[in-house]
mmCIF file of C-alpha atoms and ligand atoms in Angstrom:
data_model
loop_
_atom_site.group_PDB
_atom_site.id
_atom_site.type_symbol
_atom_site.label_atom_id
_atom_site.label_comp_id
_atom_site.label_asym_id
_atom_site.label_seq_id
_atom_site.Cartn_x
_atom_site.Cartn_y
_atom_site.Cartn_z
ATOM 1 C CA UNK R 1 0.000 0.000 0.000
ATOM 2 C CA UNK R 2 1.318 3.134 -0.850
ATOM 3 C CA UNK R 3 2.045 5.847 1.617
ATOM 4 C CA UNK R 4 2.745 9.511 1.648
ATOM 5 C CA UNK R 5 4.744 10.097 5.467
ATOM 6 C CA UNK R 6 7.243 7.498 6.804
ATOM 7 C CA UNK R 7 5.613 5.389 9.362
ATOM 8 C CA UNK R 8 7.278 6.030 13.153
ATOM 9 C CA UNK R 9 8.156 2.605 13.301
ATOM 10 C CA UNK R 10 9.616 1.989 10.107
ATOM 11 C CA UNK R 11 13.009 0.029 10.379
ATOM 12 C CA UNK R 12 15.612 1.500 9.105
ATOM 13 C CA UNK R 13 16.758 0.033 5.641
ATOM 14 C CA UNK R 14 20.086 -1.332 6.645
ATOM 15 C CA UNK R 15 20.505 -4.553 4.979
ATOM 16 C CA UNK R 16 19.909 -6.156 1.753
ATOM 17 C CA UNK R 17 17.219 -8.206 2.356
ATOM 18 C CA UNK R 18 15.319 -5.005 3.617
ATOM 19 C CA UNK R 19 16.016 -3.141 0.618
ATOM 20 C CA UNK R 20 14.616 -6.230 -1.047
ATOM 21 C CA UNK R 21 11.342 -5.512 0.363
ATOM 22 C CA UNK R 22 11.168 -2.137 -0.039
ATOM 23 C CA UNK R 23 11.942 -2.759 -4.034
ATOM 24 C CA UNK R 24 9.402 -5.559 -4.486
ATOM 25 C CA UNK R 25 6.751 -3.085 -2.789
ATOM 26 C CA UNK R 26 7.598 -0.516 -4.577
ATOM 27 C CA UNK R 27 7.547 -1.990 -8.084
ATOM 28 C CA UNK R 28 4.148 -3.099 -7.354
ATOM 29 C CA UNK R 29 3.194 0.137 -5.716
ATOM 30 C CA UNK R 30 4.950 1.800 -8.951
ATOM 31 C CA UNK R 31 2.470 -0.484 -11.430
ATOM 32 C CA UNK R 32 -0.278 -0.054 -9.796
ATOM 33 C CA UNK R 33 -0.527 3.581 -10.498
ATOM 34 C CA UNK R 34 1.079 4.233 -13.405
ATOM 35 C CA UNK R 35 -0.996 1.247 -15.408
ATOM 36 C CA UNK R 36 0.275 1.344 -18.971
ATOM 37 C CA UNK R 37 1.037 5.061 -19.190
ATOM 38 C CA UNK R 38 4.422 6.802 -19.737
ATOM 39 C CA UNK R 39 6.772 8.311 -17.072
ATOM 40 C CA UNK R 40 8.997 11.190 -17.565
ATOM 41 C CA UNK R 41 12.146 11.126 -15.395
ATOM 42 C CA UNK R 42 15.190 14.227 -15.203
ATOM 43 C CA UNK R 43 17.905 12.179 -14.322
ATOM 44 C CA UNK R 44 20.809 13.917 -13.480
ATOM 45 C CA UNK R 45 22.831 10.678 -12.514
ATOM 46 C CA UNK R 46 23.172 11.885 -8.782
ATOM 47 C CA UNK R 47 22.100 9.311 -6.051
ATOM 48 C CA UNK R 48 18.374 9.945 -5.688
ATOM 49 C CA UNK R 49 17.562 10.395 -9.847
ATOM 50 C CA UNK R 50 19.546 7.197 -10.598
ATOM 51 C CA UNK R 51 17.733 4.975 -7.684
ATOM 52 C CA UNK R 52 14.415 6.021 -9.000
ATOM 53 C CA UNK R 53 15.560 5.744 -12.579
ATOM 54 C CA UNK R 54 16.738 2.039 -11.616
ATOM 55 C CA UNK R 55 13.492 1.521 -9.577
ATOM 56 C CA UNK R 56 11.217 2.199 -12.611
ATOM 57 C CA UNK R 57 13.106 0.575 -14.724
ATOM 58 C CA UNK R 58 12.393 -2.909 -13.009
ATOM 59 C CA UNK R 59 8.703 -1.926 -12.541
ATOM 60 C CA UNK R 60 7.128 -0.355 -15.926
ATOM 61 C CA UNK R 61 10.924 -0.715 -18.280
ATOM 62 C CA UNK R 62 10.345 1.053 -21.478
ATOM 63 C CA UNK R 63 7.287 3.296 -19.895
ATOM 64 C CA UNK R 64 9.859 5.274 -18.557
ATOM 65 C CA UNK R 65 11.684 7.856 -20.250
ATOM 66 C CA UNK R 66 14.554 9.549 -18.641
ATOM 67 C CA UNK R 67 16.309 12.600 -19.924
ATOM 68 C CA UNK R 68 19.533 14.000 -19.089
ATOM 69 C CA UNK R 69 20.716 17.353 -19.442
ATOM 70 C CA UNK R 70 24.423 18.156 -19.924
ATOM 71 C CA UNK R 71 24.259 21.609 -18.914
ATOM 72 C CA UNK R 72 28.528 21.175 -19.451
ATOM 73 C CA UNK R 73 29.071 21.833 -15.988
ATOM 74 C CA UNK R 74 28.965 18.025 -15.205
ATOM 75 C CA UNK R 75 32.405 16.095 -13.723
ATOM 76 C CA UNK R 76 34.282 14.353 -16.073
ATOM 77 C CA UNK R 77 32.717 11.023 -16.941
ATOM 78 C CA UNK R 78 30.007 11.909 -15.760
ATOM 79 C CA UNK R 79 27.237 12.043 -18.495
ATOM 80 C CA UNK R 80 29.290 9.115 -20.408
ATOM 81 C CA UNK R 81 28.721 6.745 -17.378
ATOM 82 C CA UNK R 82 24.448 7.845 -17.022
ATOM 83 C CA UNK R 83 24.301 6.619 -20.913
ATOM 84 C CA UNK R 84 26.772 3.293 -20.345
ATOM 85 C CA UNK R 85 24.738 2.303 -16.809
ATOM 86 C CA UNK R 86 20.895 3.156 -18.180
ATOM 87 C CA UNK R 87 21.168 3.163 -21.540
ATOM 88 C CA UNK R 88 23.669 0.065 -22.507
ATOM 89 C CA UNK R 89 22.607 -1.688 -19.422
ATOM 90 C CA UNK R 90 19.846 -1.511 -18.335
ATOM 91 C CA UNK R 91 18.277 -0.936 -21.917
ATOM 92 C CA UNK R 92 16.282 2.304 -20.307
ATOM 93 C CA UNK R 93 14.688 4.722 -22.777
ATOM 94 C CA UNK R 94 17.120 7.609 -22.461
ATOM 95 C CA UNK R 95 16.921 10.934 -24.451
ATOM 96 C CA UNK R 96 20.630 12.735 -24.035
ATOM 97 C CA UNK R 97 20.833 16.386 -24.450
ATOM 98 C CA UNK R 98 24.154 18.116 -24.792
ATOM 99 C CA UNK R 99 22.928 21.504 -23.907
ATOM 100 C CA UNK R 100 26.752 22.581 -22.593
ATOM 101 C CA UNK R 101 26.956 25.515 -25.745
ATOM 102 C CA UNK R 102 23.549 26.640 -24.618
ATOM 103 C CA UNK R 103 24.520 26.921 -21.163
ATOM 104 C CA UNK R 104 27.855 28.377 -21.426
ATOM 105 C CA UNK R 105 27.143 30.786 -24.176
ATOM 106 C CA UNK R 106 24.196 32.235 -21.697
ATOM 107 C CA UNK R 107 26.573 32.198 -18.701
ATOM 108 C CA UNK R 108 28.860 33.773 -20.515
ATOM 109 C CA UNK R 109 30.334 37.227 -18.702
ATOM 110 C CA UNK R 110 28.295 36.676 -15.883
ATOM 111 C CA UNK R 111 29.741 37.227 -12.906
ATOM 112 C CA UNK R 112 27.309 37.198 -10.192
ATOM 113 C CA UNK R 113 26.774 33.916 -8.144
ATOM 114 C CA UNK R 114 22.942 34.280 -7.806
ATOM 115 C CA UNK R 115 22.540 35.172 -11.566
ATOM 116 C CA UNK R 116 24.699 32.124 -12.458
ATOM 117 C CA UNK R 117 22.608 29.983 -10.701
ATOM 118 C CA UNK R 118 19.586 31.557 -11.989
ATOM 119 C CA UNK R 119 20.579 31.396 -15.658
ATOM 120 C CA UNK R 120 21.356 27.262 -15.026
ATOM 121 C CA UNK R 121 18.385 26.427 -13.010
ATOM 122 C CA UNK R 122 16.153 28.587 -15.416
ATOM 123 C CA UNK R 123 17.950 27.323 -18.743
ATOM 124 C CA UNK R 124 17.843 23.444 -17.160
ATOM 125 C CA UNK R 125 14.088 23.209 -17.004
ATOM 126 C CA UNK R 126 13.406 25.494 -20.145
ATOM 127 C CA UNK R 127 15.521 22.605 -22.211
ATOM 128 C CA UNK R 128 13.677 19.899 -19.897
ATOM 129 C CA UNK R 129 10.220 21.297 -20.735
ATOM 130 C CA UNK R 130 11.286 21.597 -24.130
ATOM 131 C CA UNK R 131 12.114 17.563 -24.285
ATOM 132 C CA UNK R 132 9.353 16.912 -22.431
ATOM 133 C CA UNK R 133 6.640 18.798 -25.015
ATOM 134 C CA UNK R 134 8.307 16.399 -28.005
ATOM 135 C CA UNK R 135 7.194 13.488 -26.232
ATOM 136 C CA UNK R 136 3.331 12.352 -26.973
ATOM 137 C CA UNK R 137 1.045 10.344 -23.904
ATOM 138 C CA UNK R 138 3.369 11.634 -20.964
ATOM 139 C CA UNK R 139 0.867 11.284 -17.691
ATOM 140 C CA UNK R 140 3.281 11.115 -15.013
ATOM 141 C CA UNK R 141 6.418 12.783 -13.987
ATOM 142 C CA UNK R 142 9.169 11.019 -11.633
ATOM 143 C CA UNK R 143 11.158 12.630 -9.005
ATOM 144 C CA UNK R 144 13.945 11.710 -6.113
ATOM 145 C CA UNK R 145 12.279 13.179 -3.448
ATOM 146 C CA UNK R 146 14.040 11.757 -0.059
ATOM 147 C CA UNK R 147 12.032 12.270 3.759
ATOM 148 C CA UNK R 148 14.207 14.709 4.861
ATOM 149 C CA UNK R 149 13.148 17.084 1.595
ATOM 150 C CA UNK R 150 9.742 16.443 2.983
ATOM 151 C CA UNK R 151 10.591 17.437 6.395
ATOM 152 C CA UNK R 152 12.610 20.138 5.154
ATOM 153 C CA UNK R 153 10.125 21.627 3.397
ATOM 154 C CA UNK R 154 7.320 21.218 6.025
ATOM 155 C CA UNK R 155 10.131 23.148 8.816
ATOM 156 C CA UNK R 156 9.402 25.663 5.786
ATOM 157 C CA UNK R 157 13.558 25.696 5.563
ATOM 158 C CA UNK R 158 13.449 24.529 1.550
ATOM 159 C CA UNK R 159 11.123 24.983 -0.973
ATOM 160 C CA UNK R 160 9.822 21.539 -2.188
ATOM 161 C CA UNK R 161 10.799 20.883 -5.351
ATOM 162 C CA UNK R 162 7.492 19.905 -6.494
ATOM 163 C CA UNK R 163 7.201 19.342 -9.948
ATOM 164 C CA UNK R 164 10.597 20.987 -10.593
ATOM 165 C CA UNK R 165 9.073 24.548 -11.433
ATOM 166 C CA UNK R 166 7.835 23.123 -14.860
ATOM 167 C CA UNK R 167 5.788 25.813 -16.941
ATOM 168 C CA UNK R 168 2.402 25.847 -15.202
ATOM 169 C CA UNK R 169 0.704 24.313 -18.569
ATOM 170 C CA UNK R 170 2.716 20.998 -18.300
ATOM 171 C CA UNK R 171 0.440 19.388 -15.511
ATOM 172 C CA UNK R 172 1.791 15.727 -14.378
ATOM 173 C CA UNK R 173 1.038 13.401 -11.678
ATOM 174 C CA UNK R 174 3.479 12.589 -9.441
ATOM 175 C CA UNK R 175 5.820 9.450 -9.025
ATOM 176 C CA UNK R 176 8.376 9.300 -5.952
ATOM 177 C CA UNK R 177 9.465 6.237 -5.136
ATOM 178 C CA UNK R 178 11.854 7.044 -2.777
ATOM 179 C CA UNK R 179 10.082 9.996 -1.002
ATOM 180 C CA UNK R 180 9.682 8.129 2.400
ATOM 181 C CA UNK R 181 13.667 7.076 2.633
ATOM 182 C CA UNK R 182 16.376 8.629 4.084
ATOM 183 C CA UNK R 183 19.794 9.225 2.579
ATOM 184 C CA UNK R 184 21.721 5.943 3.690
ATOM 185 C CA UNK R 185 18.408 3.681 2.836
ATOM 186 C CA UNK R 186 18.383 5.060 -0.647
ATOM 187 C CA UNK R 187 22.135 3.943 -0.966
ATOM 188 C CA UNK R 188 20.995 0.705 -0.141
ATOM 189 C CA UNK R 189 18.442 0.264 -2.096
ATOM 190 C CA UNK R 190 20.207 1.620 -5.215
ATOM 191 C CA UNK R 191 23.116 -1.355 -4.597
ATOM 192 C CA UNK R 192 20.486 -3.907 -4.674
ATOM 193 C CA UNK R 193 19.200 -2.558 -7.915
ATOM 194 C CA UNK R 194 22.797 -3.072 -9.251
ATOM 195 C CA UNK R 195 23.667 0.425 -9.912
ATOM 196 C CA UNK R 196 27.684 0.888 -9.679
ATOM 197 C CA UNK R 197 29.039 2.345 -5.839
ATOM 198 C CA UNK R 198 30.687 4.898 -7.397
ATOM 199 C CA UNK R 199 26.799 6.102 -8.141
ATOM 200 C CA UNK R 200 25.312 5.365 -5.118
ATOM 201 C CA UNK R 201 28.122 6.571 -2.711
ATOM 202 C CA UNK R 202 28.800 9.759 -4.652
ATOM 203 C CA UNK R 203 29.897 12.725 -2.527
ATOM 204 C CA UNK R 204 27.670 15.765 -2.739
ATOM 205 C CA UNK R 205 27.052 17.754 -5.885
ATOM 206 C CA UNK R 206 25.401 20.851 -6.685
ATOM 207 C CA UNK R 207 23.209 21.543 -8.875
ATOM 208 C CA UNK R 208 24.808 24.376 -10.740
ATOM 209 C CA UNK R 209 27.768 21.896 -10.754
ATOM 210 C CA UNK R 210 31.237 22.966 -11.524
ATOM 211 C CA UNK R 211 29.894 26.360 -12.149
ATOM 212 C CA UNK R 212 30.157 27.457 -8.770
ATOM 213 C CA UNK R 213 33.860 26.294 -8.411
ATOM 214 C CA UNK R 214 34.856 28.186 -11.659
ATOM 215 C CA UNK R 215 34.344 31.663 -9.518
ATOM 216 C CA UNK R 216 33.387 34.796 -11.599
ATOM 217 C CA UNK R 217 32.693 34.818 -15.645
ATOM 218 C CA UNK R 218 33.195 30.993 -16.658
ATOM 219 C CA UNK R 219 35.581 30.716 -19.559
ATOM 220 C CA UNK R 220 35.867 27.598 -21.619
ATOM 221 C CA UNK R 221 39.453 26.894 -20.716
ATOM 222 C CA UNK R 222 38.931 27.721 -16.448
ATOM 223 C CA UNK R 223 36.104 25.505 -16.817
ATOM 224 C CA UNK R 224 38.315 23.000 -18.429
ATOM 225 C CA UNK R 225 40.749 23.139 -15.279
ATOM 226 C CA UNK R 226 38.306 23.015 -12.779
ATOM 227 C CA UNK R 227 36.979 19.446 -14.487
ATOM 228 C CA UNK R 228 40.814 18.288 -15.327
ATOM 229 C CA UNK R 229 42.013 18.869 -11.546
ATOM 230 C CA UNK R 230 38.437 17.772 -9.926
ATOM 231 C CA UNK R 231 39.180 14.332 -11.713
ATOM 232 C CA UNK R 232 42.583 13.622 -10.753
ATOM 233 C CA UNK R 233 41.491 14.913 -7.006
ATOM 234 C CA UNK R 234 38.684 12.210 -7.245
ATOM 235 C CA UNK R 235 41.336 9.479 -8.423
ATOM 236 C CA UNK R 236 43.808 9.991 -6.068
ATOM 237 C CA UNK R 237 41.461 9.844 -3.195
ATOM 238 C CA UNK R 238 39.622 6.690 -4.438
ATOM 239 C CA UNK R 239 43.379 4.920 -4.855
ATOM 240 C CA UNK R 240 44.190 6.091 -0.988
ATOM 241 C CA UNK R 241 41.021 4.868 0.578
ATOM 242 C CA UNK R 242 39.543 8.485 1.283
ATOM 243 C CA UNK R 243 36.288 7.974 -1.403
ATOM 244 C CA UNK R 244 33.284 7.547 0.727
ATOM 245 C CA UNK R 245 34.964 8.518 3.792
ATOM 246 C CA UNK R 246 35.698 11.964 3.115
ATOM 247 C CA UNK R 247 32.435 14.069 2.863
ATOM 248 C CA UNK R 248 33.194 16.397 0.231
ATOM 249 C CA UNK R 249 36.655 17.312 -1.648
ATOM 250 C CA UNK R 250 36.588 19.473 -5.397
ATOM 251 C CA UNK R 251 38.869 21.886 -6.914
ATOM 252 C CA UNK R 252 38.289 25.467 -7.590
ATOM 253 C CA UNK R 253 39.798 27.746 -10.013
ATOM 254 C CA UNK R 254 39.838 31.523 -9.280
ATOM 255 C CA UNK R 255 40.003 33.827 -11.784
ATOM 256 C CA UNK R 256 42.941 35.302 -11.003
ATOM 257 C CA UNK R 257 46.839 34.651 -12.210
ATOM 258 C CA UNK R 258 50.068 34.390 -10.619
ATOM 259 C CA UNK R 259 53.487 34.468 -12.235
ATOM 260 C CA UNK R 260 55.234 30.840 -12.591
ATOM 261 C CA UNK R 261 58.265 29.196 -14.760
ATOM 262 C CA UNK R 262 58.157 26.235 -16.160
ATOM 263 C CA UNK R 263 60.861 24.833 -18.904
ATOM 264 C CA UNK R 264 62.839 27.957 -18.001
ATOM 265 C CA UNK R 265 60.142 30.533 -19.017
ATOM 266 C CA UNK R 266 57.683 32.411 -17.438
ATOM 267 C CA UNK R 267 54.194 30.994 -17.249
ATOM 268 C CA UNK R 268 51.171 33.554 -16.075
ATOM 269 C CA UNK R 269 48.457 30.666 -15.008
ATOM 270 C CA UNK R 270 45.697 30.267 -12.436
ATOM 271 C CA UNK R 271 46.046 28.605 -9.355
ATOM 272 C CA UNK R 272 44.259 25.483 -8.463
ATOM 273 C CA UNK R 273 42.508 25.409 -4.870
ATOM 274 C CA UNK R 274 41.722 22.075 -3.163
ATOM 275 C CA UNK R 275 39.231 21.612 -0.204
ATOM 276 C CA UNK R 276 38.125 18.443 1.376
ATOM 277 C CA UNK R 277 35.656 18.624 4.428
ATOM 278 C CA UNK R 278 34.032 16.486 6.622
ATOM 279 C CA UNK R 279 30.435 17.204 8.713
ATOM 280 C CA UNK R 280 27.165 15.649 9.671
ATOM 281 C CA UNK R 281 24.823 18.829 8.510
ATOM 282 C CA UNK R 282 27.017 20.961 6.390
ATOM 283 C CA UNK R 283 25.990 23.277 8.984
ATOM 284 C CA UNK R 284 29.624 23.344 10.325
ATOM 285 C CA UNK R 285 32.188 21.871 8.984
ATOM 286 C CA UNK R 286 35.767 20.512 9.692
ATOM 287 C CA UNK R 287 38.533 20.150 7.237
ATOM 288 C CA UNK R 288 39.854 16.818 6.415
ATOM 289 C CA UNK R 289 43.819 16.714 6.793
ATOM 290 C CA UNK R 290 45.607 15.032 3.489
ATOM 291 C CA UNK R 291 48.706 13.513 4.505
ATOM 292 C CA UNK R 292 52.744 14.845 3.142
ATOM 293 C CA UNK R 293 52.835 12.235 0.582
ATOM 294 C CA UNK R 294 49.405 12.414 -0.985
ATOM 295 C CA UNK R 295 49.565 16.358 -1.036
ATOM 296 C CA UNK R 296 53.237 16.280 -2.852
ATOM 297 C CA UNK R 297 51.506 13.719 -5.091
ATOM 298 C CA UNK R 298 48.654 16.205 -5.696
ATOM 299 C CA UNK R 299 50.865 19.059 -6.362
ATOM 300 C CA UNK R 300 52.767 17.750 -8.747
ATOM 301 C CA UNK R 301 49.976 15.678 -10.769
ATOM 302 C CA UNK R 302 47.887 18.765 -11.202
ATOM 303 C CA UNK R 303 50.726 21.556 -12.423
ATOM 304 C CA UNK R 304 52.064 18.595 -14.957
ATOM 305 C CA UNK R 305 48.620 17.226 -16.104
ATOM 306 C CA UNK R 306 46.491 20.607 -15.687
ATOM 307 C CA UNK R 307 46.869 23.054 -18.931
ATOM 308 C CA UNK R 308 46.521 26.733 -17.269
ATOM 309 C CA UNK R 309 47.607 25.821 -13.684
ATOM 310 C CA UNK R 310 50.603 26.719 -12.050
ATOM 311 C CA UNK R 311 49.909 26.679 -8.599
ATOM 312 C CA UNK R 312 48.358 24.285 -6.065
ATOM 313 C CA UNK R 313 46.890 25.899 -2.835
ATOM 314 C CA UNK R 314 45.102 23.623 0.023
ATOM 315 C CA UNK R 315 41.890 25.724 1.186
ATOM 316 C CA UNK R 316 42.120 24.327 5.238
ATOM 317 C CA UNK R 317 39.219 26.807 6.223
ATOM 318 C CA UNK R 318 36.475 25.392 8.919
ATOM 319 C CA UNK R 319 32.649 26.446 8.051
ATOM 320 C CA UNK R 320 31.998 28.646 9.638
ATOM 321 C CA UNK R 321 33.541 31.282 8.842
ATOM 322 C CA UNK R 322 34.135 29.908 5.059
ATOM 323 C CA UNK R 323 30.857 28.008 3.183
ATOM 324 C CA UNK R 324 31.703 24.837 1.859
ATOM 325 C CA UNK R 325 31.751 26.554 -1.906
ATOM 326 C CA UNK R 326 33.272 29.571 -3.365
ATOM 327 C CA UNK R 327 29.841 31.382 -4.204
HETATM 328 P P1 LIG A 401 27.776 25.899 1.349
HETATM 329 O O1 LIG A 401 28.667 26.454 0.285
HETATM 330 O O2 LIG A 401 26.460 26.639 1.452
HETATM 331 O O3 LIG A 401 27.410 24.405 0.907
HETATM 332 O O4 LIG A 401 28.465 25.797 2.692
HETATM 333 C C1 LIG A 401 26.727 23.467 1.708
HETATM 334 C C2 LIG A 401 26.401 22.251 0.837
HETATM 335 O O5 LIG A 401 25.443 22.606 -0.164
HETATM 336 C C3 LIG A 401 25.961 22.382 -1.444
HETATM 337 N N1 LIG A 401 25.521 23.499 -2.312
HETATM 338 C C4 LIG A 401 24.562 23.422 -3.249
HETATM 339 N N2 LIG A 401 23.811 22.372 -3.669
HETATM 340 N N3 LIG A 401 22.748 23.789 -5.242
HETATM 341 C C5 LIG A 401 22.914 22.571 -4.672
HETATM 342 O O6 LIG A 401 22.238 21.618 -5.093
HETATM 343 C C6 LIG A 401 23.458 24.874 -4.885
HETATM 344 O O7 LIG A 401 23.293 25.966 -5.433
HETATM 345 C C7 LIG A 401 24.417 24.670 -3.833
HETATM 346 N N4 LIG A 401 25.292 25.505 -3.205
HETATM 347 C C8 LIG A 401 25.959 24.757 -2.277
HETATM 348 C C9 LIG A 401 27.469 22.326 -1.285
HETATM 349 O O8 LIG A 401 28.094 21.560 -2.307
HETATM 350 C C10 LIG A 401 27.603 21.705 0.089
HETATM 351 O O9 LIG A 401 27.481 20.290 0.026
#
């Protein structure tokens, strides 16, 4: 039977065989009320999008159509691995959109933090409504909604994300799967569905992606850094254990140069910031501390492998007084 709130005494979803329950209710749940009609699902290939992608999948297959936006502020690999995991699969029905010129040619010059986010929130569901109006027989739209969202939203502390601010004509019913489940559960669950750990144990991302840690007007090329040193920061802390024990860690790339030499010339390139933290609420948070070795390694990775960057600076700033991002 379907259900709206989590029940008080609902056991925590801790082990497999729990999450196995939880799926086979769900799928029936799922079948029940969508019937033979299509679902329309924006899967952005973080944790709560993929486990309802995967979770729909199993119940109604091809009813489901998923789309993902590339607003070109995605990590590297990342859109490649949503089309190898649902498209080549688990044979979903997956429309790709590279929207990155549209994105970056409207973010272009833009230096304000708010704006940016504005212009990539606004242009991500104009381009998702636009997908969405090409499809015919669409009744019912999926989203990751997790309990605390809900609770969040009741406490009147975040806006529920109801519907995802679609234009008022396009009127769906809801699907959310996973709306009664707390973070950890829907990690769970997503395992048992079979999608990869690297999905389901992601770190945080925001939405406006690697936007926000390419401070200022986003150039091409800064951009380019940002993604080039957040991937080699992500693969040297999955080789020394620190991947799903480390709460957050990125790279940010100010716009500002510094004077260098490299070869025996003078280089005038940005520096490369990295910051790992650690919390419970992102509230407050502490800074996790890399050791000698794996910092050296770092260092000299990014100013070889990194076009543009000739500096490597450790950000080792508690929130507060810093926010966990640059804007
Ligand atoms: P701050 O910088 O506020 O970040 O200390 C706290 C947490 O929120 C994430 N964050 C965002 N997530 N859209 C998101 O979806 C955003 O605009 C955004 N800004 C910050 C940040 O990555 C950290 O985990």
């Amino acid at each position: 039977m379907a259900t709206d709130r989590r029940p008080d005494d609902m056991i925590r979803i801790t082990t497999p065989e729990l999450a196995d329950a939880f799926i086979a209710e769900q799928v029936k749940d799922i079948r029940e009320q969508v019937g033979d009609k299509k679902v329309l699902l924006a899967l952005s290939g973080g944790v709560d999008s993929s486990v309802v992608a995967a979770l729909l999948i199993k119940a109604v297959g091809d009813q489901l159509v998923c789309v993902h936006v590339n607003h070109g502020l995605l990590r590297k690999g990342e859109p490649e691995q949503v089309i190898k995991v649902f498209r080549d699969e688990m044979k979903a029905n997956l429309i790709y959109v590279d929207a990155t010129d549209r994105f970056l040619d409207k973010l272009a010059g833009v230096t304000d933090p708010e704006t940016k986010r504005k212009i990539i929130g606004g242009e991500f569901i104009e381009v998702f409504a636009e997908e969405a109006r090409k499809l015919d027989g669409i009744e019912f739209l999926a989203q990751g909604t997790i309990w605390p969202d809900i609770l969040e939203s009741e406490a009147g502390i975040k806006a529920h994300h109801n519907a995802g601010g679609l234009p008022e004509d396009m009127k769906f019913e809801l699907v959310e799967p996973v709306k009664i489940l707390f973070k950890d559960e829907v990690r769970v669950v997503g395992e048992r569905l079979g999608l990869p750990a690297n999905m389901v144990y992601r770190q945080p991302f925001p939405g406006p992606g690697l936007g926000v840690r390419c401070p200022g007007a986003i150039t091409r090329d800064r951009l380019e850094a940002v993604r080039e040193s957040d991937a080699i920061l992500r693969e040297e802390f999955a080789k020394n254990g620190l991947e799903g024990k480390v709460w957050q860690y990125f790279t940010v790339v100010p716009d500002f140069k510094s004077t260098g030499v490299k070869d025996g010339k003078r280089t005038f390139d940005w520096p490369c910031i990295i910051r790992a933290i650690n919390t419970t609420d992102v509230m407050e948070v502490t800074v996790e501390h890399l050791s000698n070795e794996l910092i050296d390694h770092l260092v000299d990775r990014i100013i070889k492998e990194v076009p543009g960057i000739n500096r490597v600076l450790f950000d080792y700033t508690p929130k507060p007084p810093a926010t966990v991002e640059y804007e």
